[in-house]
Phi, psi and omega in degrees: 000327177299321179294325177297316178299319180299316180293325181293329187259341189268348179262141178284313181273134183294329179298324178292320178299314183295318180297317181293319180293321179300323177298319178294316185291331182299342178284338186242334187234148180278061184270128177266324184206145182226133180229150169241128177243126180273139178257120177288124185289347181259308184269343184062027172280148177254135180229131176285121182250347177207138184208126182276001183298308176066031177231181182296331180298339183298326184298334180293335185258009183274343183286176179278142173255119180261116183271151174289159181300324179293316179293325178299310183297315181291321180294317181294321177296319178294320181300322181295342177286337179070024183257160175271151173240131179256109180264100183287335180205174178290357178255027180299147185296331180271084184297332181291331175284325177297326180296337182269353183262133176306143185295340180288346176269109190269315184205173179052060183240135171257136179228136181220150181278142176255115186246133175226120181053047176072002178252139175284119183253347180175191181227143171258124182238123181239117174269123181269162176297146187307322184265006186285142174247137181258120178275170178298322178296320179297320180295320177298317179296316180297322180295325179290344179284341187299320184294310178296326177291324176296321178296319179296320180292322178292321175299321178295320179297315181295323178296317179297318178296318180297317178297318180296318179295318180295318179295321179295315180294320179294321179296317178295319181294317179298322179296316178297315182296320180295324179288333178273346184071032182243162178258343182216156181249109180230190181297333182290348181299327182302326180257008185283335184211136183303316181296314180292324177301318179294322178299312182292329175296319178292324175300314180296323182295321188263345190303316186282350178266177176252016181296143175292141183241137174243117178262123182250125179184158180287163178304129180083009182272357176102026183297320181292325177300316180293317179299318178294325178297318177300314181296313185292337179265002183260173176288353179267008186303331179280352180265182182288147169241115185240127179258131177234123176272099185299330182285346183263358182264127175304139184308322184287349182249001184300311182300317180296319181292314184284318190247354180084176178213158177268157177301131177081007183287339175200170181301125181097349179275077186271355177208161178291142178229129175281136178275179184294329178295318178296319183289337180266009183305133182067019177223211183237134175250117181262109180264093180281147181053050183295338179295348180271357181293136175296157183300320181299319179290329178298324180297314181291323178297320179301318180297318179298318180293332182282313185229004176071022182232156179195170172240146173295156175301126182082002181256163179241347182274130178282131181252129181257131179228158176243091186232134172266132181255125169245119181253160178213152178201156170250009179265159173272093185296328179300315179291326177296322176297315180297327180273000181077020182263350180215138183291132181294318181294325176291321179301316178297324182292317185277342184259029178303318181226091181281142173234116180258135177273105187277049182259356177210144186298326183295323179296320179296318181296320177297316181299314180296328181297314184264354178297320181296327178289319180297324181298332181259006184280154174300139184254137183263006177096353179284146178262000000 
C-alpha cells in the first residue's frame, strides 16, 4: 500500500498515476480496467480523467455524464458512507451507481467514492475479469485504495486550477505588454506610459487601505493584473487572493458559490460547502464581471460589504468575515443603474476607489460618463 501512495503522489498527471498504480494492483487483484471519474462540485457532471483501457473504445467514455437530480441525491448519500458497491451486472439494484458507470462497462464492476476533506471529488471504477471472484480480503484492499486515488485526483484538481490561473495572468500580461509595445513587464513600466503610470500611482494610493476598488476596463485589458497588484501591495498580501468570474456562474448557483450552503439546503447539497467569501477571509476577493450578478445576489453582496456578515444558503448562523473586495467590469454600470439593471447603493459601495485602465478610448469615455455621478454621490467616509 505504501507503494500505491508513492505512485499516487509522485506523478504530475493523474493518468500517469493511475497507470502506475494499476500495474501494482494487477499483482494482487484481478483488475481488467481501471477508471477515475471526476465529479464537478457545481454541475455534478462526471468526467473520466484517467482510463487504463488505452484503446479506441476509450473515447466513448471521455464525455460528460449528466446525472438526474434523483440519482445525484442518492449517489451523494451513498458516497458519504465510504463503502464499495459491487455491480455484478447492468441490472444491479443500485441504479444510481450504474448511472455513473460508462455504458461500455457491462458487468463485474467495483465502484467506490473518492472523498477529500469530507467532499466527494470523484469515483474509482474497477472492472474485474469476467470470471473473477472478490473475497472479503480483496474488498478491504480495494477500499484502502480510495484514499490514495482521492489524493491523486485532488492533486490533479489543484494542478488544473494553477494552470488556469497562470494562463489567465499570462493572457492579461500579454495584453498589457502589447498595448505598451514592450516585451517584458518590469519596474520601468510604471514610467513607460503616462496613462499606465497614473494607474499604478492609484494602485499605490489605495493598496494599504481596505477601501473597495472598482477596476474598469475592456475584456483582456489586464483587470486581474491590477487587482493582484492591489492585493500584493496591501497588508493582506499574506492572505488568499481569490478570483471569481461572476459571469460564468449560473444564476441559480450564485448564492451557493459566493456564500456557501448547508447540507440539505437544496437537491444535491449533501454536505456543507464554504463559499468564496469564507475562503477569502483575511484576504482579497476579486469579483470579475460584477455587472453580470443577478439582482437577488446584489442584495446579499451589499450586506456583506456593509457589515461583513452573511449566512450560508439554508443556514441560520451569521458568519463574520474580513474580506477586501476588488471588483471589475467592462460594462457601463452607471447606465445599468439608470436602466434598473444594477443596484445604485451597491454601485456606490464597490466604486469607492475606481481605477480605469486608459488603454482604450471607450473605457475612458465610460469612466468620464459616470465620474460626474460619483462626484455627487453620498460618501461613506472611505478614502
